[in-house]
Amino acid sequence: MLLGAIADDLTGATDIALAFAREGLRTVQFNGIPNERALASNVDAVVIALKSRTIPAFEAVTLSRRAASWLRAHNVKQVVFKYCSTFDSTDKGNIGPVTEALLEELGETMTIACPSFPENGRTVFQGHLFVGDTLLSESSMRDHPLTPMTDSNLIRVLQRQTALPVGLLATTDVRAGQERVAARIKEAAAQNLRILIADAATVEDLNTIGKACSDRMLVTGAAGIGGGLARNHAAAIQGEPRSTEFVWPQGRTVVLAGSCSVATRDQVNHVVGLGYPATKIDPIAIASGTLDVSSVAEWAIASEGWPPIIYSSSDPKDVFKAQEVLGREEAGALVEQFLGKLAAALRSTGFSRFIVAGGETSGAVSAALSVNALEIGPEIDPGVPWTRSIDADGPALALKSGNFGAPDFFEKARRMCR
Ligand code: ADP
């Protein structure tokens, strides 16, 4: 196995699996730590999707260690710890603690943190993360329901999560080329720094960093650096036929949106405007018992024409209201469980194509559908492919991180189905 990735959520996993597959690596994504017999001999890259972004840090560490030891047992050459390109985390973790644990588990002393994903407008300069032309702390990520990002200085953010000294791999070094980057990493290690936040604003920057890190056992970051590292390995397998046909399951399509990001709210509005039959669900109504899964499932089954959409996506004011009444975690869990149960109910009545918005939401839906492993299909928008469960007759899933995709994402995904 050339490359392994441990992703802290499901859509993040799909994002990096796509980055590997795009470079021609035969990539399988597992939801959770795979069992031994699951790996076919011709797999170049494995992505292990955990649901470890917002769980207590010690649990995220345990899961990530187990994932790393599974990868090592399968002779992985290099591991990427994949987190969100907006560095989604809180001061309690989990990026810092998991990086510490993986360094130890993989026998490394030093790594980089490279969340930059220029294709999706995430860039890092002087250690500060930008979303488009806006600092992270001024972007809509400051209102995220679970991981509000209110500091754009990633050195500060990460240093609050770890005792390992954090430093900077600056643009001046990156633009000076791969030898300079490799030298800077060595110098930083001599200064006792253990994690460097990597500046990067272009794919060329990521390629330079990727090449400089080609023999590092652990690299951390988003799908952008995943692509850079995959390009290193792709050279090794050139000429071998890789691609297999993506087979669409027959059945109906549904859209489930549990993300409250600005992008997802726009995408919901877009298809509601087109005429998709729509039902909005609200955690307070779920908690009080006035909204139940079976009635929403019946409504979806009876809907005609466009795919039905069921969404909880709300603006920060309404999210805050629900969280005040129910608590942040409880409100999120209620929505996730509801959409998971709904997906399972719809699956049993012939729905086979699930378009899902939200990282945590995608985790809940995939678990409810018992999807253990995915193959990667055609790309819908940057970072988001159609995928399919590798089980016979398994469903197709488009799992979208909340912030990803153009306003017409859902419709584009629907139209791609054959
Ligand atoms: P994203 O990819 O945008 O981060 P996620 O699905 O990962 O989306 O996270 C969104 C979280 O917000 C989930 O836990 C979800 O259940 C929760 N949530 C969704 N709708 C609401 C709402 N109306 N009120 C409170 N929490 C909500």
Short mmCIF file of C-alpha atoms and ligand atoms in Angstrom, two decimals:
data_model
loop_
_atom_site.label_atom_id
_atom_site.label_comp_id
_atom_site.label_asym_id
_atom_site.label_seq_id
_atom_site.Cartn_x
_atom_site.Cartn_y
_atom_site.Cartn_z
CA MET A 1 0.00 0.00 0.00
CA LEU A 2 1.53 3.26 -1.13
CA LEU A 3 -0.58 5.72 0.81
CA GLY A 4 -2.90 5.55 3.78
CA ALA A 5 -5.08 8.30 5.17
CA ILE A 6 -6.80 8.60 8.51
CA ALA A 7 -9.62 11.12 8.17
CA ASP A 8 -11.44 12.71 11.09
CA ASP A 9 -14.79 12.62 9.31
CA LEU A 10 -16.48 10.90 6.47
CA THR A 11 -16.75 13.65 3.88
CA GLY A 12 -13.15 14.58 4.60
CA ALA A 13 -12.25 10.98 3.88
CA THR A 14 -14.10 11.03 0.58
CA ASP A 15 -12.40 14.28 -0.30
CA ILE A 16 -8.89 12.84 0.12
CA ALA A 17 -9.89 9.49 -1.44
CA LEU A 18 -10.87 11.48 -4.53
CA ALA A 19 -7.52 13.31 -4.46
CA PHE A 20 -5.74 9.93 -4.46
CA ALA A 21 -8.00 8.39 -7.12
CA ARG A 22 -7.57 11.42 -9.40
CA GLU A 23 -3.84 10.67 -9.54
CA GLY A 24 -4.57 7.13 -10.64
CA LEU A 25 -4.15 5.35 -7.29
CA ARG A 26 -6.66 2.51 -6.78
CA THR A 27 -8.29 3.77 -3.65
CA VAL A 28 -10.72 2.18 -1.22
CA GLN A 29 -12.36 4.10 1.58
CA PHE A 30 -13.38 2.31 4.76
CA ASN A 31 -15.85 3.75 7.20
CA GLY A 32 -14.23 2.92 10.50
CA ILE A 33 -11.26 0.65 11.06
CA PRO A 34 -11.43 -2.17 8.52
CA ASN A 35 -11.25 -5.83 9.35
CA GLU A 36 -8.23 -7.80 8.11
CA ARG A 37 -9.78 -9.66 5.22
CA ALA A 38 -11.33 -6.56 3.71
CA LEU A 39 -8.29 -5.45 1.70
CA ALA A 40 -7.91 -6.60 -1.91
CA SER A 41 -4.32 -7.16 -2.99
CA ASN A 42 -4.37 -4.57 -5.80
CA VAL A 43 -5.22 -1.53 -3.65
CA ASP A 44 -2.73 1.36 -3.83
CA ALA A 45 -4.30 3.61 -1.23
CA VAL A 46 -6.65 3.17 1.71
CA VAL A 47 -8.57 5.93 3.40
CA ILE A 48 -9.95 5.18 6.84
CA ALA A 49 -12.85 7.44 7.75
CA LEU A 50 -13.26 7.99 11.47
CA LYS A 51 -15.90 10.10 13.13
CA SER A 52 -13.35 11.63 15.44
CA ARG A 53 -13.50 15.36 14.80
CA THR A 54 -15.73 16.30 17.70
CA ILE A 55 -15.56 13.32 20.06
CA PRO A 56 -13.49 13.59 23.28
CA ALA A 57 -9.77 13.83 22.43
CA PHE A 58 -8.78 10.62 24.21
CA GLU A 59 -11.29 8.66 22.12
CA ALA A 60 -10.06 10.28 18.90
CA VAL A 61 -6.50 9.35 19.88
CA THR A 62 -7.42 5.72 20.56
CA LEU A 63 -9.26 5.34 17.26
CA SER A 64 -6.51 7.07 15.28
CA ARG A 65 -3.82 4.89 16.84
CA ARG A 66 -5.78 1.77 15.91
CA ALA A 67 -6.22 3.04 12.35
CA ALA A 68 -2.47 3.74 12.10
CA SER A 69 -1.53 0.32 13.38
CA TRP A 70 -3.92 -1.29 10.85
CA LEU A 71 -2.24 0.67 8.06
CA ARG A 72 1.19 -0.31 9.33
CA ALA A 73 0.16 -3.95 9.46
CA HIS A 74 -0.62 -3.58 5.74
CA ASN A 75 2.84 -2.15 5.02
CA VAL A 76 1.75 1.38 4.26
CA LYS A 77 4.58 3.58 2.96
CA GLN A 78 3.17 6.93 4.07
CA VAL A 79 0.24 8.15 6.17
CA VAL A 80 -1.76 11.35 5.96
CA PHE A 81 -3.81 12.51 8.94
CA LYS A 82 -6.65 14.28 7.11
CA TYR A 83 -8.69 17.02 8.72
CA CYS A 84 -10.79 19.82 7.31
CA SER A 85 -9.28 22.57 5.18
CA THR A 86 -10.85 25.03 7.60
CA PHE A 87 -8.97 23.30 10.47
CA ASP A 88 -12.25 22.41 12.22
CA SER A 89 -11.43 21.75 15.86
CA THR A 90 -11.79 23.26 19.31
CA ASP A 91 -9.20 24.18 21.94
CA LYS A 92 -9.80 20.71 23.43
CA GLY A 93 -8.62 19.07 20.18
CA ASN A 94 -8.58 16.91 18.27
CA ILE A 95 -5.97 17.86 15.66
CA GLY A 96 -3.18 18.40 18.22
CA PRO A 97 -3.69 15.27 20.34
CA VAL A 98 -4.16 13.01 17.30
CA THR A 99 -1.04 14.40 15.59
CA GLU A 100 0.97 13.72 18.76
CA ALA A 101 -0.34 10.15 18.95
CA LEU A 102 0.27 9.41 15.26
CA LEU A 103 3.83 10.72 15.42
CA GLU A 104 4.47 8.27 18.23
CA GLU A 105 2.59 5.41 16.60
CA LEU A 106 4.42 5.83 13.29
CA GLY A 107 7.85 6.38 14.83
CA GLU A 108 8.26 9.96 13.57
CA THR A 109 9.42 13.04 15.45
CA MET A 110 8.33 15.84 13.16
CA THR A 111 5.50 16.65 10.79
CA ILE A 112 3.73 19.47 8.98
CA ALA A 113 0.15 20.72 9.23
CA CYS A 114 -1.01 21.70 5.75
CA PRO A 115 -4.75 22.47 5.55
CA SER A 116 -4.45 24.52 2.37
CA PHE A 117 -6.86 23.50 -0.41
CA PRO A 118 -6.57 26.21 -3.09
CA GLU A 119 -9.13 24.55 -5.37
CA ASN A 120 -11.74 25.30 -2.73
CA GLY A 121 -10.37 28.70 -1.78
CA ARG A 122 -8.57 27.63 1.42
CA THR A 123 -5.09 29.12 1.56
CA VAL A 124 -2.56 29.72 4.33
CA PHE A 125 -0.21 32.71 4.57
CA GLN A 126 2.08 33.45 7.53
CA GLY A 127 0.23 30.71 9.35
CA HIS A 128 -3.14 32.45 8.88
CA LEU A 129 -5.94 30.55 7.18
CA PHE A 130 -8.10 32.27 4.58
CA VAL A 131 -11.45 31.15 3.16
CA GLY A 132 -11.50 32.87 -0.21
CA ASP A 133 -10.41 36.44 0.52
CA THR A 134 -11.62 36.33 4.14
CA LEU A 135 -9.75 35.36 7.27
CA LEU A 136 -11.08 32.12 8.78
CA SER A 137 -12.24 33.96 11.91
CA GLU A 138 -14.29 36.37 9.80
CA SER A 139 -15.76 33.66 7.57
CA SER A 140 -18.99 31.80 8.27
CA MET A 141 -16.88 29.17 10.06
CA ARG A 142 -17.01 31.40 13.14
CA ASP A 143 -20.67 30.31 13.48
CA HIS A 144 -20.17 26.57 12.97
CA PRO A 145 -22.54 24.62 15.25
CA LEU A 146 -19.83 22.27 16.61
CA THR A 147 -16.41 23.78 15.87
CA PRO A 148 -16.70 27.57 15.69
CA MET A 149 -13.38 28.91 14.32
CA THR A 150 -12.68 32.31 15.85
CA ASP A 151 -8.90 32.52 15.46
CA SER A 152 -7.22 32.50 12.03
CA ASN A 153 -3.69 32.06 13.35
CA LEU A 154 -3.20 28.32 13.09
CA ILE A 155 0.02 28.34 15.06
CA ARG A 156 -1.96 29.72 18.01
CA VAL A 157 -4.92 27.43 17.35
CA LEU A 158 -2.81 24.27 17.18
CA GLN A 159 -0.54 25.29 20.07
CA ARG A 160 -3.61 25.45 22.31
CA GLN A 161 -4.26 21.79 21.47
CA THR A 162 -0.79 20.31 21.98
CA ALA A 163 2.30 20.48 24.15
CA LEU A 164 4.47 19.86 21.05
CA PRO A 165 6.09 23.14 19.92
CA VAL A 166 4.40 24.47 16.77
CA GLY A 167 6.21 26.66 14.21
CA LEU A 168 5.83 27.98 10.67
CA LEU A 169 6.89 26.75 7.23
CA ALA A 170 6.67 30.13 5.55
CA THR A 171 5.81 31.06 1.98
CA THR A 172 9.35 32.37 1.43
CA ASP A 173 10.69 28.86 2.10
CA VAL A 174 7.97 27.13 0.08
CA ARG A 175 8.53 29.39 -2.94
CA ALA A 176 12.30 28.74 -2.71
CA GLY A 177 11.66 25.11 -3.69
CA GLN A 178 11.60 21.59 -2.33
CA GLU A 179 15.24 21.50 -1.10
CA ARG A 180 14.65 24.66 0.91
CA VAL A 181 11.47 23.20 2.40
CA ALA A 182 13.26 19.98 3.36
CA ALA A 183 16.08 22.06 4.89
CA ARG A 184 13.62 24.25 6.81
CA ILE A 185 11.94 21.16 8.27
CA LYS A 186 15.35 19.88 9.42
CA GLU A 187 16.28 23.28 10.89
CA ALA A 188 12.95 23.45 12.69
CA ALA A 189 13.52 19.99 14.16
CA ALA A 190 16.92 21.17 15.43
CA GLN A 191 15.13 24.11 17.07
CA ASN A 192 12.92 21.54 18.78
CA LEU A 193 9.83 22.45 16.79
CA ARG A 194 7.67 19.39 16.14
CA ILE A 195 4.80 20.56 13.92
CA LEU A 196 5.06 23.25 11.22
CA ILE A 197 1.99 25.04 9.91
CA ALA A 198 2.66 25.08 6.17
CA ASP A 199 1.90 28.17 4.14
CA ALA A 200 0.47 27.26 0.73
CA ALA A 201 -1.69 29.18 -1.72
CA THR A 202 -1.38 27.24 -4.97
CA VAL A 203 -1.22 23.68 -6.25
CA GLU A 204 2.44 24.37 -7.10
CA ASP A 205 3.09 25.19 -3.43
CA LEU A 206 1.45 21.90 -2.45
CA ASN A 207 3.55 19.99 -4.99
CA THR A 208 6.73 21.56 -3.60
CA ILE A 209 5.76 20.66 -0.04
CA GLY A 210 4.60 17.20 -1.14
CA LYS A 211 7.93 16.48 -2.82
CA ALA A 212 9.88 17.74 0.19
CA CYS A 213 7.81 15.42 2.40
CA SER A 214 7.98 12.37 0.13
CA ASP A 215 9.89 10.30 2.69
CA ARG A 216 8.07 11.49 5.80
CA MET A 217 6.02 8.74 7.38
CA LEU A 218 3.38 11.21 8.62
CA VAL A 219 2.00 14.29 6.94
CA THR A 220 -1.09 16.08 8.24
CA GLY A 221 -3.48 18.32 6.35
CA ALA A 222 -6.37 18.46 3.91
CA ALA A 223 -6.99 16.90 0.51
CA GLY A 224 -4.72 19.42 -1.24
CA ILE A 225 -1.53 17.99 0.25
CA GLY A 226 -3.06 14.53 -0.21
CA GLY A 227 -3.05 15.22 -3.96
CA GLY A 228 0.56 16.43 -3.81
CA LEU A 229 1.68 13.23 -2.04
CA ALA A 230 -0.37 11.02 -4.37
CA ARG A 231 1.46 12.59 -7.34
CA ASN A 232 4.77 11.42 -5.83
CA HIS A 233 3.49 7.85 -5.62
CA ALA A 234 1.65 7.91 -8.96
CA ALA A 235 5.00 7.90 -10.75
CA ALA A 236 5.66 4.46 -9.28
CA ILE A 237 2.58 2.88 -10.85
CA GLN A 238 2.51 4.56 -14.24
CA GLY A 239 1.42 2.39 -17.12
CA GLU A 240 -0.63 -0.06 -15.11
CA PRO A 241 -4.35 0.05 -15.99
CA ARG A 242 -6.18 1.35 -12.94
CA SER A 243 -9.68 2.55 -13.62
CA THR A 244 -12.78 0.42 -13.16
CA GLU A 245 -16.29 1.30 -14.27
CA PHE A 246 -18.58 2.96 -11.74
CA VAL A 247 -21.87 1.05 -11.76
CA TRP A 248 -24.96 2.98 -10.67
CA PRO A 249 -27.52 1.20 -8.50
CA GLN A 250 -31.09 1.49 -9.77
CA GLY A 251 -33.59 3.24 -7.53
CA ARG A 252 -34.76 6.63 -6.33
CA THR A 253 -32.70 9.63 -5.24
CA VAL A 254 -33.10 11.66 -2.03
CA VAL A 255 -31.27 14.69 -0.65
CA LEU A 256 -30.55 14.83 3.11
CA ALA A 257 -29.00 18.04 4.42
CA GLY A 258 -27.87 18.38 8.03
CA SER A 259 -25.23 21.04 7.44
CA CYS A 260 -25.99 24.63 8.44
CA SER A 261 -23.14 26.11 6.41
CA VAL A 262 -23.77 29.07 4.12
CA ALA A 263 -22.96 26.93 1.07
CA THR A 264 -25.44 24.21 2.03
CA ARG A 265 -28.18 26.72 2.84
CA ASP A 266 -27.70 28.21 -0.65
CA GLN A 267 -27.81 24.74 -2.17
CA VAL A 268 -31.03 23.93 -0.31
CA ASN A 269 -32.62 27.18 -1.48
CA HIS A 270 -31.55 26.44 -5.04
CA VAL A 271 -33.38 23.10 -5.29
CA VAL A 272 -36.38 24.28 -3.29
CA GLY A 273 -36.59 27.05 -5.91
CA LEU A 274 -36.43 24.44 -8.68
CA GLY A 275 -39.42 22.64 -7.15
CA TYR A 276 -37.86 19.72 -5.23
CA PRO A 277 -40.46 18.55 -2.68
CA ALA A 278 -38.98 19.81 0.60
CA THR A 279 -39.45 19.14 4.31
CA LYS A 280 -37.58 21.09 6.95
CA ILE A 281 -36.89 19.30 10.22
CA ASP A 282 -36.19 21.06 13.48
CA PRO A 283 -34.40 19.56 16.53
CA ILE A 284 -36.87 21.11 18.97
CA ALA A 285 -39.78 19.44 17.15
CA ILE A 286 -37.88 16.13 17.15
CA ALA A 287 -37.19 16.43 20.89
CA SER A 288 -40.81 17.24 21.70
CA GLY A 289 -42.06 14.30 19.64
CA THR A 290 -44.10 16.41 17.20
CA LEU A 291 -41.91 15.25 14.29
CA ASP A 292 -41.20 11.58 13.67
CA VAL A 293 -39.18 9.61 11.14
CA SER A 294 -42.00 7.44 9.81
CA SER A 295 -44.23 10.35 8.82
CA VAL A 296 -41.36 12.10 7.00
CA ALA A 297 -40.45 8.79 5.31
CA GLU A 298 -44.06 8.33 4.16
CA TRP A 299 -44.07 11.87 2.81
CA ALA A 300 -40.83 11.24 0.89
CA ILE A 301 -42.07 7.95 -0.54
CA ALA A 302 -45.28 9.62 -1.72
CA SER A 303 -43.42 12.55 -3.31
CA GLU A 304 -43.21 12.69 -7.10
CA GLY A 305 -41.14 14.29 -9.83
CA TRP A 306 -37.95 15.78 -8.41
CA PRO A 307 -36.06 13.98 -5.63
CA PRO A 308 -37.38 14.88 -2.19
CA ILE A 309 -35.12 16.95 0.06
CA ILE A 310 -35.22 16.75 3.85
CA TYR A 311 -33.10 19.35 5.58
CA SER A 312 -32.41 20.83 8.99
CA SER A 313 -30.14 23.55 7.60
CA SER A 314 -30.87 26.77 9.48
CA ASP A 315 -29.27 30.14 9.97
CA PRO A 316 -27.04 30.75 13.03
CA LYS A 317 -29.88 32.46 14.93
CA ASP A 318 -32.13 29.37 14.76
CA VAL A 319 -29.26 26.98 15.44
CA PHE A 320 -28.40 29.00 18.54
CA LYS A 321 -32.03 28.89 19.67
CA ALA A 322 -32.16 25.10 19.36
CA GLN A 323 -28.82 24.77 21.15
CA GLU A 324 -30.02 26.98 24.01
CA VAL A 325 -33.03 24.73 24.52
CA LEU A 326 -31.36 21.35 23.94
CA GLY A 327 -27.60 21.86 24.30
CA ARG A 328 -25.16 21.96 21.39
CA GLU A 329 -24.36 18.25 21.26
CA GLU A 330 -27.90 17.06 21.94
CA ALA A 331 -29.36 19.25 19.17
CA GLY A 332 -26.77 17.94 16.71
CA ALA A 333 -27.24 14.32 17.77
CA LEU A 334 -31.03 14.52 17.43
CA VAL A 335 -30.78 15.76 13.85
CA GLU A 336 -28.07 13.24 12.94
CA GLN A 337 -30.05 10.32 14.38
CA PHE A 338 -33.21 11.48 12.67
CA LEU A 339 -31.58 11.72 9.24
CA GLY A 340 -29.80 8.38 9.76
CA LYS A 341 -33.04 6.57 10.63
CA LEU A 342 -34.81 8.29 7.75
CA ALA A 343 -32.11 7.13 5.31
CA ALA A 344 -32.49 3.54 6.53
CA ALA A 345 -36.28 3.73 6.18
CA LEU A 346 -36.02 5.10 2.64
CA ARG A 347 -33.39 2.55 1.63
CA SER A 348 -35.77 -0.27 2.52
CA THR A 349 -38.38 1.21 0.16
CA GLY A 350 -36.21 1.49 -2.93
CA PHE A 351 -34.17 4.67 -2.51
CA SER A 352 -30.62 3.86 -3.59
CA ARG A 353 -28.95 7.23 -4.31
CA PHE A 354 -28.34 9.45 -1.31
CA ILE A 355 -27.06 12.99 -1.68
CA VAL A 356 -25.97 14.07 1.81
CA ALA A 357 -24.75 17.47 3.02
CA GLY A 358 -22.67 17.74 6.19
CA GLY A 359 -19.67 15.82 7.49
CA GLU A 360 -21.21 14.58 10.73
CA THR A 361 -24.50 14.06 8.94
CA SER A 362 -22.82 11.92 6.28
CA GLY A 363 -21.24 9.81 9.02
CA ALA A 364 -24.62 9.24 10.63
CA VAL A 365 -26.33 8.39 7.33
CA SER A 366 -23.60 6.00 6.17
CA ALA A 367 -23.62 4.22 9.53
CA ALA A 368 -27.40 3.88 9.41
CA LEU A 369 -27.10 2.42 5.89
CA SER A 370 -24.38 0.01 7.13
CA VAL A 371 -21.96 1.24 4.48
CA ASN A 372 -18.53 -0.08 5.47
CA ALA A 373 -16.44 0.55 2.40
CA LEU A 374 -16.75 2.83 -0.61
CA GLU A 375 -15.35 2.98 -4.10
CA ILE A 376 -14.80 6.42 -5.59
CA GLY A 377 -16.83 7.49 -8.63
CA PRO A 378 -17.14 10.63 -10.76
CA GLU A 379 -16.43 14.05 -9.26
CA ILE A 380 -19.44 16.35 -8.81
CA ASP A 381 -17.69 19.49 -7.57
CA PRO A 382 -14.11 19.95 -6.30
CA GLY A 383 -13.54 17.51 -3.44
CA VAL A 384 -16.89 15.71 -3.74
CA PRO A 385 -17.30 12.53 -5.80
CA TRP A 386 -20.19 10.14 -6.14
CA THR A 387 -19.24 6.99 -4.25
CA ARG A 388 -20.72 3.55 -4.01
CA SER A 389 -20.79 0.99 -1.27
CA ILE A 390 -18.58 -1.91 -2.39
CA ASP A 391 -21.23 -4.42 -1.23
CA ALA A 392 -23.27 -6.03 -4.00
CA ASP A 393 -26.36 -3.85 -4.65
CA GLY A 394 -25.00 -1.25 -2.27
CA PRO A 395 -26.32 2.34 -2.44
CA ALA A 396 -24.59 5.26 -4.16
CA LEU A 397 -23.73 8.18 -1.93
CA ALA A 398 -22.67 11.75 -2.63
CA LEU A 399 -21.23 12.86 0.71
CA LYS A 400 -20.59 16.58 0.82
CA SER A 401 -18.75 18.51 3.47
CA GLY A 402 -21.05 21.38 4.43
CA ASN A 403 -19.04 24.18 2.88
CA PHE A 404 -18.27 22.42 -0.39
CA GLY A 405 -19.98 22.63 -3.75
CA ALA A 406 -21.55 25.24 -6.01
CA PRO A 407 -25.14 26.45 -5.41
CA ASP A 408 -26.47 23.89 -7.94
CA PHE A 409 -24.58 20.99 -6.31
CA PHE A 410 -27.63 18.83 -5.51
CA GLU A 411 -29.08 19.19 -8.99
CA LYS A 412 -25.70 18.55 -10.60
CA ALA A 413 -25.31 15.40 -8.50
CA ARG A 414 -28.81 14.23 -9.45
CA ARG A 415 -28.20 14.76 -13.16
CA MET A 416 -25.00 12.70 -13.08
CA CYS A 417 -26.85 9.54 -12.01
CA ARG A 418 -27.30 6.97 -14.77
P1 ADP B 1 -20.76 20.58 8.24
O1 ADP B 1 -20.14 19.68 7.22
O2 ADP B 1 -21.35 21.84 7.69
O3 ADP B 1 -19.85 20.82 9.41
P2 ADP B 1 -22.06 18.64 9.89
O4 ADP B 1 -23.12 17.64 9.50
O5 ADP B 1 -20.68 18.09 10.08
O6 ADP B 1 -22.05 19.78 8.79
O7 ADP B 1 -22.39 19.40 11.22
C1 ADP B 1 -23.57 20.08 11.41
C2 ADP B 1 -24.06 19.76 12.80
O8 ADP B 1 -25.13 20.65 13.10
C3 ADP B 1 -24.61 18.34 12.91
O9 ADP B 1 -24.29 17.77 14.17
C4 ADP B 1 -26.10 18.57 12.78
O10 ADP B 1 -26.87 17.53 13.35
C5 ADP B 1 -26.25 19.87 13.52
N1 ADP B 1 -27.48 20.58 13.13
C6 ADP B 1 -28.09 20.53 11.94
N2 ADP B 1 -29.18 21.30 11.90
C7 ADP B 1 -29.27 21.86 13.12
C8 ADP B 1 -30.19 22.77 13.70
N3 ADP B 1 -31.23 23.24 13.00
N4 ADP B 1 -29.98 23.15 14.99
C9 ADP B 1 -28.91 22.68 15.67
N5 ADP B 1 -28.01 21.83 15.19
C10 ADP B 1 -28.17 21.41 13.91
#
